[in-house]
Coordinates of C-alpha atoms in Angstrom, one line a residue:
M1 CA 141.7 82.6 120.2
K2 CA 142.3 78.9 120.2
S3 CA 139.7 78.2 117.5
G4 CA 141.3 80.7 115.1
F5 CA 140.1 84.1 113.9
R6 CA 137.7 82.9 111.2
Q7 CA 136.1 80.4 113.5
S8 CA 135.6 83.1 116.1
M9 CA 134.0 85.3 113.4
A10 CA 131.8 82.5 112.3
W11 CA 130.5 82.1 115.9
L12 CA 130.0 85.9 116.2
H13 CA 128.2 86.0 112.8
T14 CA 125.9 83.2 113.7
W15 CA 124.8 84.4 117.1
T16 CA 124.6 88.1 116.4
G17 CA 122.6 87.2 113.3
I18 CA 119.9 85.2 115.0
L19 CA 119.6 87.5 118.0
V20 CA 118.7 90.5 115.9
S21 CA 117.3 88.8 112.8
W22 CA 113.6 89.3 113.6
L23 CA 113.7 93.0 114.0
L24 CA 116.2 93.4 111.1
Y25 CA 113.8 91.4 108.9
F26 CA 111.0 93.8 109.9
I27 CA 113.3 96.8 109.1
F28 CA 114.3 95.5 105.7
V29 CA 110.8 94.6 104.6
T30 CA 109.2 97.8 105.6
G31 CA 112.1 99.9 104.4
T32 CA 112.0 98.1 101.0
L33 CA 108.4 99.1 100.6
G34 CA 109.4 102.6 101.3
Y35 CA 110.9 102.9 97.9
F36 CA 107.3 103.0 96.6
D37 CA 105.8 104.9 99.5
S38 CA 104.3 107.6 97.3
E39 CA 102.7 105.0 95.0
I40 CA 101.2 103.2 98.0
D41 CA 100.0 106.5 99.3
A42 CA 98.1 107.0 96.0
W43 CA 96.6 103.5 96.0
M44 CA 95.4 103.9 99.6
A45 CA 93.6 107.2 98.7
P46 CA 91.5 106.0 95.7
E47 CA 89.3 109.1 95.9
L48 CA 92.1 111.3 94.6
P49 CA 92.0 111.4 90.8
P50 CA 95.2 111.4 88.7
N51 CA 96.6 114.9 88.4
T52 CA 96.0 116.6 85.0
A53 CA 96.9 120.2 85.9
S54 CA 99.9 121.9 84.4
V55 CA 102.5 123.7 86.5
S56 CA 101.2 127.1 85.3
A57 CA 97.6 126.3 86.1
S58 CA 98.7 125.0 89.6
L59 CA 100.6 128.2 90.3
N60 CA 97.6 130.3 89.3
T61 CA 95.4 128.3 91.6
A62 CA 97.8 128.6 94.4
D63 CA 98.1 132.3 93.9
T64 CA 94.4 132.8 94.0
H65 CA 93.9 130.7 97.1
L66 CA 96.8 132.1 99.1
N67 CA 95.8 135.7 98.4
A68 CA 92.3 134.9 99.5
Y69 CA 93.0 132.9 102.6
G70 CA 96.6 133.4 103.6
L71 CA 96.9 137.2 103.9
D72 CA 97.9 136.9 107.6
A73 CA 100.4 134.1 107.1
K74 CA 104.0 134.4 108.0
E75 CA 104.9 132.1 105.2
W76 CA 103.4 130.2 102.3
R77 CA 104.4 126.7 101.2
I78 CA 103.5 125.6 97.7
Y79 CA 104.3 122.0 96.7
L80 CA 103.8 121.6 92.9
P81 CA 102.4 118.3 91.3
I82 CA 105.7 117.6 89.5
V83 CA 107.4 114.8 91.3
R84 CA 106.0 111.4 92.4
S85 CA 106.0 112.4 96.1
E86 CA 103.5 115.3 95.4
P87 CA 100.9 114.1 92.9
H88 CA 98.6 117.1 93.6
L89 CA 99.0 120.8 94.5
W90 CA 99.6 121.0 98.2
L91 CA 99.5 124.3 100.2
R92 CA 100.4 125.2 103.8
Y93 CA 99.9 128.6 105.4
Q94 CA 98.6 130.2 108.6
Q95 CA 95.3 131.7 109.4
K96 CA 94.1 133.5 112.5
N97 CA 91.9 131.7 115.1
A98 CA 89.0 133.4 116.8
D99 CA 91.5 134.4 119.6
G100 CA 93.8 136.0 117.1
K101 CA 96.5 133.4 117.2
L102 CA 97.9 131.9 114.0
K103 CA 97.2 128.2 113.2
N104 CA 98.7 126.1 110.4
V105 CA 96.4 125.1 107.6
S106 CA 97.1 122.5 105.0
K107 CA 95.1 122.0 101.8
T108 CA 95.3 119.5 98.8
L109 CA 93.8 121.2 95.8
N110 CA 92.8 120.4 92.3
G111 CA 95.4 122.5 90.3
E112 CA 92.9 123.3 87.6
N113 CA 89.9 124.6 89.5
G114 CA 91.1 125.1 93.1
E115 CA 88.6 122.6 94.5
E116 CA 89.8 121.0 97.7
L117 CA 90.5 117.3 97.3
I118 CA 89.3 115.2 100.2
H119 CA 90.3 111.5 100.8
R120 CA 90.0 108.9 103.5
K121 CA 92.3 109.0 106.5
T122 CA 95.1 106.5 106.0
G123 CA 98.6 105.8 107.0
G124 CA 99.5 105.1 103.4
G125 CA 103.0 104.2 102.3
Q126 CA 104.5 106.8 104.7
A127 CA 103.4 104.8 107.7
L128 CA 105.1 101.7 106.3
Y129 CA 108.2 103.7 105.5
R130 CA 108.4 105.3 108.9
M131 CA 108.1 102.0 110.6
H132 CA 111.5 100.8 109.5
Y133 CA 113.2 103.4 111.7
R134 CA 110.5 104.5 114.1
L135 CA 108.9 101.1 114.6
H136 CA 105.5 101.5 116.2
Y137 CA 103.9 101.9 119.6
L138 CA 107.4 102.8 121.0
P139 CA 108.7 106.2 122.1
R140 CA 110.4 107.8 119.2
Q141 CA 113.8 108.3 120.9
F142 CA 113.8 104.8 122.2
A143 CA 113.0 103.4 118.8
Y144 CA 115.8 105.4 117.2
Y145 CA 118.3 103.9 119.6
L146 CA 117.0 100.4 119.3
V147 CA 117.1 100.5 115.5
G148 CA 120.6 102.0 115.7
I149 CA 121.9 99.2 117.9
F150 CA 120.3 96.5 115.6
T151 CA 121.7 98.3 112.5
A152 CA 125.2 98.2 114.1
F153 CA 124.7 94.5 114.6
M154 CA 123.7 94.2 111.0
L155 CA 126.9 95.9 109.9
L156 CA 128.8 93.6 112.2
G157 CA 127.1 90.6 110.7
L158 CA 127.9 91.7 107.1
V159 CA 131.6 92.3 108.0
T160 CA 132.0 89.0 109.8
G161 CA 130.1 87.2 107.0
I162 CA 132.7 88.5 104.5
V163 CA 135.5 87.3 106.8
V164 CA 133.9 83.8 107.3
H165 CA 133.3 83.2 103.6
K166 CA 136.8 83.6 102.2
K167 CA 135.6 82.1 98.9
I168 CA 132.7 84.3 98.8
F169 CA 132.6 84.8 95.0
K170 CA 133.1 81.1 94.3
E171 CA 130.1 80.4 96.6
F172 CA 128.0 82.8 94.6
F173 CA 128.0 80.2 91.8
T174 CA 127.3 77.3 94.2
F175 CA 123.8 76.1 94.9
R176 CA 123.1 72.5 96.1
R177 CA 119.4 71.6 95.7
N178 CA 117.6 69.4 98.2
K179 CA 120.5 69.2 100.5
G180 CA 118.9 70.5 103.7
A181 CA 121.1 72.9 105.6
S182 CA 123.6 73.1 102.7
S183 CA 120.9 74.4 100.4
W184 CA 119.8 77.0 102.9
L185 CA 123.5 78.0 103.3
D186 CA 123.9 78.4 99.6
G187 CA 120.8 80.4 99.3
H188 CA 121.8 82.6 102.2
N189 CA 125.3 83.2 100.6
L190 CA 123.7 83.9 97.2
M191 CA 121.4 86.6 98.6
S192 CA 124.2 88.0 100.6
V193 CA 126.7 88.4 97.7
V194 CA 124.3 89.5 94.9
S195 CA 123.6 92.8 96.7
L196 CA 126.5 93.0 99.1
P197 CA 127.5 96.6 98.1
F198 CA 123.8 97.7 98.6
H199 CA 123.6 96.0 102.0
L200 CA 126.8 97.7 103.2
M201 CA 125.7 101.1 101.9
I202 CA 122.1 100.9 103.3
T203 CA 123.3 99.8 106.7
Y204 CA 126.2 102.3 107.0
S205 CA 124.1 105.2 105.6
G206 CA 121.3 104.3 108.0
L207 CA 123.7 105.0 110.9
I208 CA 125.0 108.2 109.3
M209 CA 121.4 109.6 109.0
F210 CA 121.0 109.6 112.8
M211 CA 124.5 110.4 113.7
F212 CA 123.5 113.4 115.9
T213 CA 121.1 111.1 117.8
Y214 CA 123.7 108.4 118.4
V215 CA 126.7 110.8 118.9
P216 CA 125.2 114.0 120.3
F217 CA 128.5 115.2 121.8
V218 CA 129.6 116.5 118.4
L219 CA 127.0 119.3 118.4
N220 CA 127.2 119.7 122.2
A221 CA 130.9 120.6 121.9
S222 CA 130.1 123.7 119.8
Y223 CA 126.6 124.6 120.8
G224 CA 126.3 123.4 124.4
F225 CA 123.7 121.3 126.1
G226 CA 119.9 121.9 126.4
A227 CA 117.0 121.9 124.0
E228 CA 117.4 125.5 123.0
N229 CA 121.1 125.0 121.9
K230 CA 120.1 121.9 120.1
Q231 CA 117.4 123.7 118.2
R232 CA 119.9 126.5 117.3
F233 CA 122.3 123.9 115.9
F234 CA 119.7 122.2 113.7
D235 CA 118.5 125.6 112.4
D236 CA 122.0 126.5 111.4
Y237 CA 123.0 123.0 110.1
Y238 CA 119.8 122.4 108.1
Q239 CA 119.4 126.1 107.1
R240 CA 116.0 126.4 108.6
G241 CA 113.9 129.5 108.9
A242 CA 113.6 132.7 106.9
P243 CA 116.8 134.0 105.3
N244 CA 115.9 137.6 106.4
S245 CA 113.5 139.5 108.6
P246 CA 110.4 141.4 107.6
S247 CA 110.6 145.2 107.1
G248 CA 107.1 146.0 108.2
I249 CA 106.5 147.9 105.0
A250 CA 103.6 146.6 102.9
A251 CA 104.3 145.6 99.3
T252 CA 102.6 143.5 96.6
P253 CA 104.5 140.3 95.6
L254 CA 104.9 139.2 92.0
G255 CA 102.6 136.5 90.9
L256 CA 103.8 132.9 91.5
N257 CA 103.8 132.2 87.8
T258 CA 106.1 135.2 87.2
L259 CA 108.4 134.2 90.0
Y260 CA 108.6 130.6 88.7
Q261 CA 109.5 131.8 85.2
R262 CA 112.2 134.0 86.6
A263 CA 113.5 131.0 88.6
E264 CA 113.7 129.0 85.4
E265 CA 115.7 131.7 83.7
V266 CA 118.2 131.8 86.6
L267 CA 118.6 128.0 86.5
A268 CA 119.0 128.0 82.7
N269 CA 121.7 130.7 82.9
N270 CA 123.5 128.5 85.5
K271 CA 123.1 125.5 83.2
D272 CA 121.1 123.8 85.9
T273 CA 118.6 121.4 84.3
R274 CA 116.7 120.7 87.5
R275 CA 113.1 122.0 88.0
A276 CA 111.8 123.9 91.0
I277 CA 109.4 121.6 92.7
A278 CA 108.3 123.6 95.8
I279 CA 108.2 127.3 96.8
R280 CA 108.3 128.8 100.2
V281 CA 107.4 132.5 100.3
Y282 CA 108.5 134.2 103.5
H283 CA 106.8 137.4 104.7
P284 CA 104.2 137.6 101.9
H285 CA 103.0 141.2 101.2
D286 CA 106.1 142.6 102.8
S287 CA 108.9 144.6 101.0
N288 CA 111.4 142.0 102.3
S289 CA 109.4 139.1 101.1
L290 CA 111.6 136.2 99.6
A291 CA 110.6 133.2 97.5
V292 CA 112.7 130.2 98.2
F293 CA 112.6 127.5 95.4
S294 CA 113.5 123.9 96.3
L295 CA 115.0 122.1 93.4
E296 CA 114.4 118.5 92.4
Q297 CA 117.0 115.8 93.1
K298 CA 118.4 114.0 90.0
S299 CA 121.5 112.6 91.8
P300 CA 122.6 111.8 95.4
S301 CA 124.6 115.1 95.4
D302 CA 121.6 117.3 94.6
D303 CA 120.2 117.6 98.1
G304 CA 119.9 121.1 99.5
G305 CA 119.6 122.9 96.1
K306 CA 117.9 126.2 96.6
L307 CA 117.2 129.3 94.6
I308 CA 116.0 132.5 96.4
L309 CA 114.4 135.5 94.7
H310 CA 113.1 138.7 96.0
A311 CA 109.3 138.1 95.8
T312 CA 108.5 141.7 95.0
T313 CA 111.1 142.4 92.3
G314 CA 112.2 138.9 91.1
A315 CA 115.8 139.8 91.6
L316 CA 118.2 137.1 92.6
Y317 CA 118.9 136.9 96.3
Q318 CA 120.9 133.6 96.5
Y319 CA 121.6 130.5 94.5
T320 CA 122.9 127.4 96.2
P321 CA 123.1 124.3 93.9
Q322 CA 123.6 122.0 96.9
Y323 CA 124.7 121.7 100.5
Q324 CA 128.3 122.4 101.3
G325 CA 131.0 120.8 103.5
T326 CA 130.1 118.1 106.0
R327 CA 126.4 118.7 105.5
H328 CA 126.9 117.7 101.8
V329 CA 128.6 114.5 102.8
Q330 CA 125.8 113.5 105.1
S331 CA 123.2 114.4 102.5
V332 CA 124.8 112.2 99.9
F333 CA 124.6 109.2 102.3
L334 CA 121.0 110.2 103.1
E335 CA 120.0 110.4 99.4
L336 CA 121.7 107.1 98.7
H337 CA 119.8 105.5 101.5
E338 CA 116.3 106.9 100.6
G339 CA 116.7 106.9 96.9
I340 CA 114.6 110.1 96.4
F341 CA 116.7 110.9 93.3
A342 CA 116.0 107.5 91.7
T343 CA 114.1 107.2 88.5
L344 CA 111.6 104.3 88.1
P345 CA 114.2 101.7 86.9
V346 CA 116.6 102.7 89.7
R347 CA 113.8 102.5 92.3
W348 CA 113.0 99.0 91.1
L349 CA 116.7 98.1 91.4
Y350 CA 116.6 99.5 95.0
F351 CA 113.4 97.4 95.6
F352 CA 114.9 94.2 94.4
A353 CA 118.1 94.8 96.4
G354 CA 116.0 95.3 99.5
L355 CA 114.2 92.1 98.8
T356 CA 117.5 90.2 98.5
G357 CA 118.4 91.7 101.9
S358 CA 115.1 90.5 103.4
I359 CA 115.6 87.0 101.9
M360 CA 119.2 86.9 103.1
I361 CA 118.0 87.6 106.7
A362 CA 115.1 85.1 106.4
S363 CA 117.3 82.3 105.0
G364 CA 119.8 82.9 107.8
M365 CA 117.0 82.5 110.3
V366 CA 115.8 79.2 108.7
L367 CA 119.4 78.0 108.4
W368 CA 119.9 78.4 112.1
T369 CA 117.1 76.0 113.0
T370 CA 117.8 73.6 110.1
K371 CA 121.4 73.1 111.2
R372 CA 120.3 72.3 114.8
R373 CA 117.2 70.2 113.9
K374 CA 118.9 66.8 114.1
K375 CA 120.6 67.5 117.4
A376 CA 117.3 68.9 118.8
L377 CA 115.5 65.7 117.8
T378 CA 117.9 63.5 119.7
N379 CA 118.0 65.5 122.9
P380 CA 117.2 63.1 125.7
Q381 CA 115.5 65.9 127.7
G382 CA 113.2 66.7 124.9
L383 CA 113.1 69.5 122.4
P384 CA 115.0 72.6 123.8
F385 CA 112.8 75.6 124.7
S386 CA 115.2 77.9 122.8
F387 CA 114.9 75.9 119.6
K388 CA 111.0 75.8 119.8
L389 CA 110.9 79.5 120.5
T390 CA 113.3 80.4 117.7
E391 CA 111.5 78.2 115.1
G392 CA 108.1 79.6 116.1
L393 CA 109.4 83.2 115.8
N394 CA 111.0 82.4 112.5
I395 CA 107.8 81.0 111.1
G396 CA 105.6 83.8 112.4
T397 CA 107.9 86.6 111.3
V398 CA 109.0 85.3 107.9
V399 CA 105.5 84.6 106.8
G400 CA 103.5 86.8 109.2
L401 CA 105.1 90.1 108.0
P402 CA 104.1 89.8 104.3
A403 CA 100.6 88.6 105.5
A404 CA 100.4 91.6 107.8
I405 CA 101.2 93.9 104.8
A406 CA 98.4 92.4 102.8
V407 CA 96.0 92.9 105.7
Y408 CA 97.1 96.5 106.0
F409 CA 96.0 97.0 102.4
L410 CA 92.7 95.2 103.0
A411 CA 92.0 97.2 106.1
N412 CA 92.3 100.4 104.0
R413 CA 89.5 99.2 101.8
L414 CA 87.3 97.4 104.4
I415 CA 87.4 99.9 107.4
P416 CA 84.5 102.4 106.8
V417 CA 85.7 105.7 105.4
D418 CA 84.1 107.7 108.3
F419 CA 85.4 105.3 111.0
A420 CA 87.1 107.2 113.9
H421 CA 90.9 106.7 114.0
R422 CA 90.8 104.6 110.9
A423 CA 94.4 105.3 110.0
D424 CA 95.4 104.0 113.5
W425 CA 93.3 100.9 113.0
E426 CA 94.9 100.1 109.7
M427 CA 98.1 99.8 111.6
H428 CA 96.5 97.9 114.5
C429 CA 95.3 95.3 111.9
F430 CA 98.8 95.0 110.6
F431 CA 100.2 94.2 114.1
I432 CA 97.3 92.0 115.1
T433 CA 97.9 89.8 112.0
W434 CA 101.6 89.6 112.6
F435 CA 101.0 88.6 116.3
C436 CA 98.5 85.9 115.2
F437 CA 100.9 84.4 112.8
I438 CA 103.7 84.4 115.4
A439 CA 101.3 82.7 117.9
Y440 CA 100.3 80.1 115.4
G441 CA 103.9 79.4 114.4
C442 CA 105.0 79.1 118.1
W443 CA 102.0 76.8 118.9
F444 CA 102.8 74.4 116.0
S445 CA 106.5 74.5 116.7
W446 CA 105.7 73.6 120.3
R447 CA 103.6 70.7 119.1
K448 CA 106.5 69.7 116.7
L449 CA 104.6 70.4 113.6
A450 CA 106.7 73.1 112.0
A451 CA 106.2 71.9 108.5
V452 CA 102.4 72.2 108.9
A453 CA 102.7 75.7 110.2
W454 CA 105.0 76.8 107.3
Y455 CA 102.6 75.3 104.7
R456 CA 99.3 76.7 106.2
L457 CA 100.7 80.1 106.9
W458 CA 102.2 80.6 103.4
L459 CA 98.9 79.4 101.9
S460 CA 97.1 81.9 104.1
A461 CA 99.4 84.7 103.1
G462 CA 98.8 83.9 99.4
F463 CA 95.0 84.1 99.8
L464 CA 95.3 87.4 101.6
F465 CA 97.3 88.9 98.7
V466 CA 94.7 87.5 96.3
L467 CA 92.0 89.3 98.2
V468 CA 93.7 92.7 97.8
P469 CA 92.8 93.3 94.1
M470 CA 89.4 91.6 94.5
V471 CA 88.4 93.8 97.5
N472 CA 89.8 96.8 95.7
A473 CA 87.5 96.1 92.7
L474 CA 84.5 95.6 94.9
T475 CA 84.9 98.7 97.1
T476 CA 86.2 101.3 94.6
H477 CA 85.7 102.2 90.9
R478 CA 89.4 101.6 90.2
G479 CA 89.5 97.8 90.0
L480 CA 91.9 96.0 87.6
I481 CA 89.5 96.0 84.6
A482 CA 88.4 99.6 85.0
S483 CA 92.0 100.7 85.6
L484 CA 93.1 98.9 82.4
Q485 CA 90.3 100.6 80.4
N486 CA 91.2 104.1 81.9
K487 CA 95.0 103.5 81.5
D488 CA 95.4 104.0 85.3
T489 CA 98.8 102.5 85.3
L490 CA 99.5 102.9 89.1
F491 CA 96.4 100.9 90.1
V492 CA 97.1 98.3 87.4
A493 CA 100.6 97.8 88.6
F494 CA 99.6 97.6 92.2
D495 CA 97.1 94.8 91.5
L496 CA 99.6 92.9 89.4
V497 CA 102.3 93.2 92.1
T498 CA 99.9 91.8 94.7
M499 CA 98.9 89.0 92.4
L500 CA 102.6 88.2 91.9
A501 CA 103.1 88.3 95.7
A502 CA 100.3 85.8 96.0
L503 CA 101.8 83.5 93.4
C504 CA 105.1 83.6 95.3
C505 CA 103.4 82.6 98.5
F506 CA 101.5 79.7 96.8
T507 CA 104.7 78.5 95.2
I508 CA 106.6 78.5 98.5
A509 CA 103.6 76.6 100.1
A510 CA 103.7 74.0 97.3
K511 CA 107.5 73.6 97.8
V512 CA 106.9 73.1 101.6
K513 CA 104.2 70.5 100.9
K514 CA 106.3 68.7 98.4
H515 CA 109.5 68.4 100.4
R516 CA 107.7 68.0 103.8
L517 CA 110.0 69.8 106.2
T518 CA 111.2 67.4 108.9
P519 CA 108.8 67.7 111.8
L520 CA 109.7 67.6 115.4
P521 CA 107.7 64.8 117.1
T522 CA 108.4 63.7 120.7
C523 CA 111.3 61.4 120.6
T524 CA 112.3 58.7 123.0
N525 CA 115.3 56.3 122.9
N526 CA 113.1 53.7 121.3
T527 CA 111.3 55.8 118.7
Q528 CA 112.4 57.6 115.5
P529 CA 111.0 60.8 114.3
K530 CA 108.4 60.4 111.5
E531 CA 107.5 62.8 108.8
A532 CA 104.4 64.9 109.4
T533 CA 101.6 65.1 106.9
V534 CA 101.1 68.6 105.6

């Protein structure tokens, strides 16, 4: 390496960064929103009222409903309205069709009176969360591999970035204002260093989560090839399925409230302060019936906690505080990545760390074009195609993705409730908006008016975010004023966050207009580039 190791790493860092930056920005932004996926779910289903039912009332409701409609079921699933991911009582069981075959039935119920809760079809926050690893419109397996490759490049970019910046902590305290590329570099370094441990953790744990997809030979070595052997491995590894077999002898199970109280006693005797948040009853109304209680997660090491009782006697069958062995190691990484264990302050910390990652990627994208702008302007053959394309994609992606999220929220309110495939069209609106912003950015970059595109698109994104609380107030009974009066904190917080997002967009637009980013007019040997009017 004639140029030296650090110089080689700088080249690798620069080019791997720009080549994968657009998809990584998409992954980081949508993944960051995933830390509030349940809250977004609730906002996008305004028909669902806040839950007021106690655990005891919810268990009684579940007991009554399942014994009335789930007598033929092989298993019952009861998710209690305890944690943020399950704000209402949710049941799943099987019923017989007209042809005698069992079909799965899911119900969301009011825990106090058993009334079924119906809401509009929506992708909610779960659709945004899933997009950061499944993308959209792509085959699932292909998306997993694509995201894995780009995540590996992200990890490579982080490592090479550490190598390149040998004075990384000194650079943390350096910021040169109004210095063009130097300012963008300082901002990029600041966003990189402030959450570097988080970025390393989130990238590495993302690869660990799909290790059996990316390295399937580990399971093939012990279980063999083929779909059947693969399924057998995952059943063993993730402890799927019933712990025992039915006896065929009818028996009456204890009430769910009685079983839940018995579970609390067992947990207290084992000095386990966690609550049971879900119950799965296998072989109901059989003498071998078992009630499997899933425990809440208060720390990254809590995943896999289960308590199993005999459903007919309440006797302890098995108590497993957490996964064991290699499964436990993987689950710790998974929990660190998803933050399911996190309390509200920790989730906000995750959220802001994810935002710094998004800004780190975005600033690196802008830095790439800023450093090459002067050379591109003086190119005798005209502006290089690669530069125009990169700048257009940068503009359309950096601004277009936040705008697309705002449109996604607006589509939830504006698409008629009874519209066919409305959840799909929420997502279509998201990608149509993003595509339009990319097309606009590329068109203005091609015309050498990048500053105009930045300004107009940031202004447009701000107006879209302003519309979210306004449209919400006009189309639902849970607008900002009504939510303040009813102390509906989730809806109040959502409106305030979208207003803050609008303020950020307007602020950036004002900065762009003030400093007038250098445009890219057609240059000849006898003309000098002039500043564009924003």
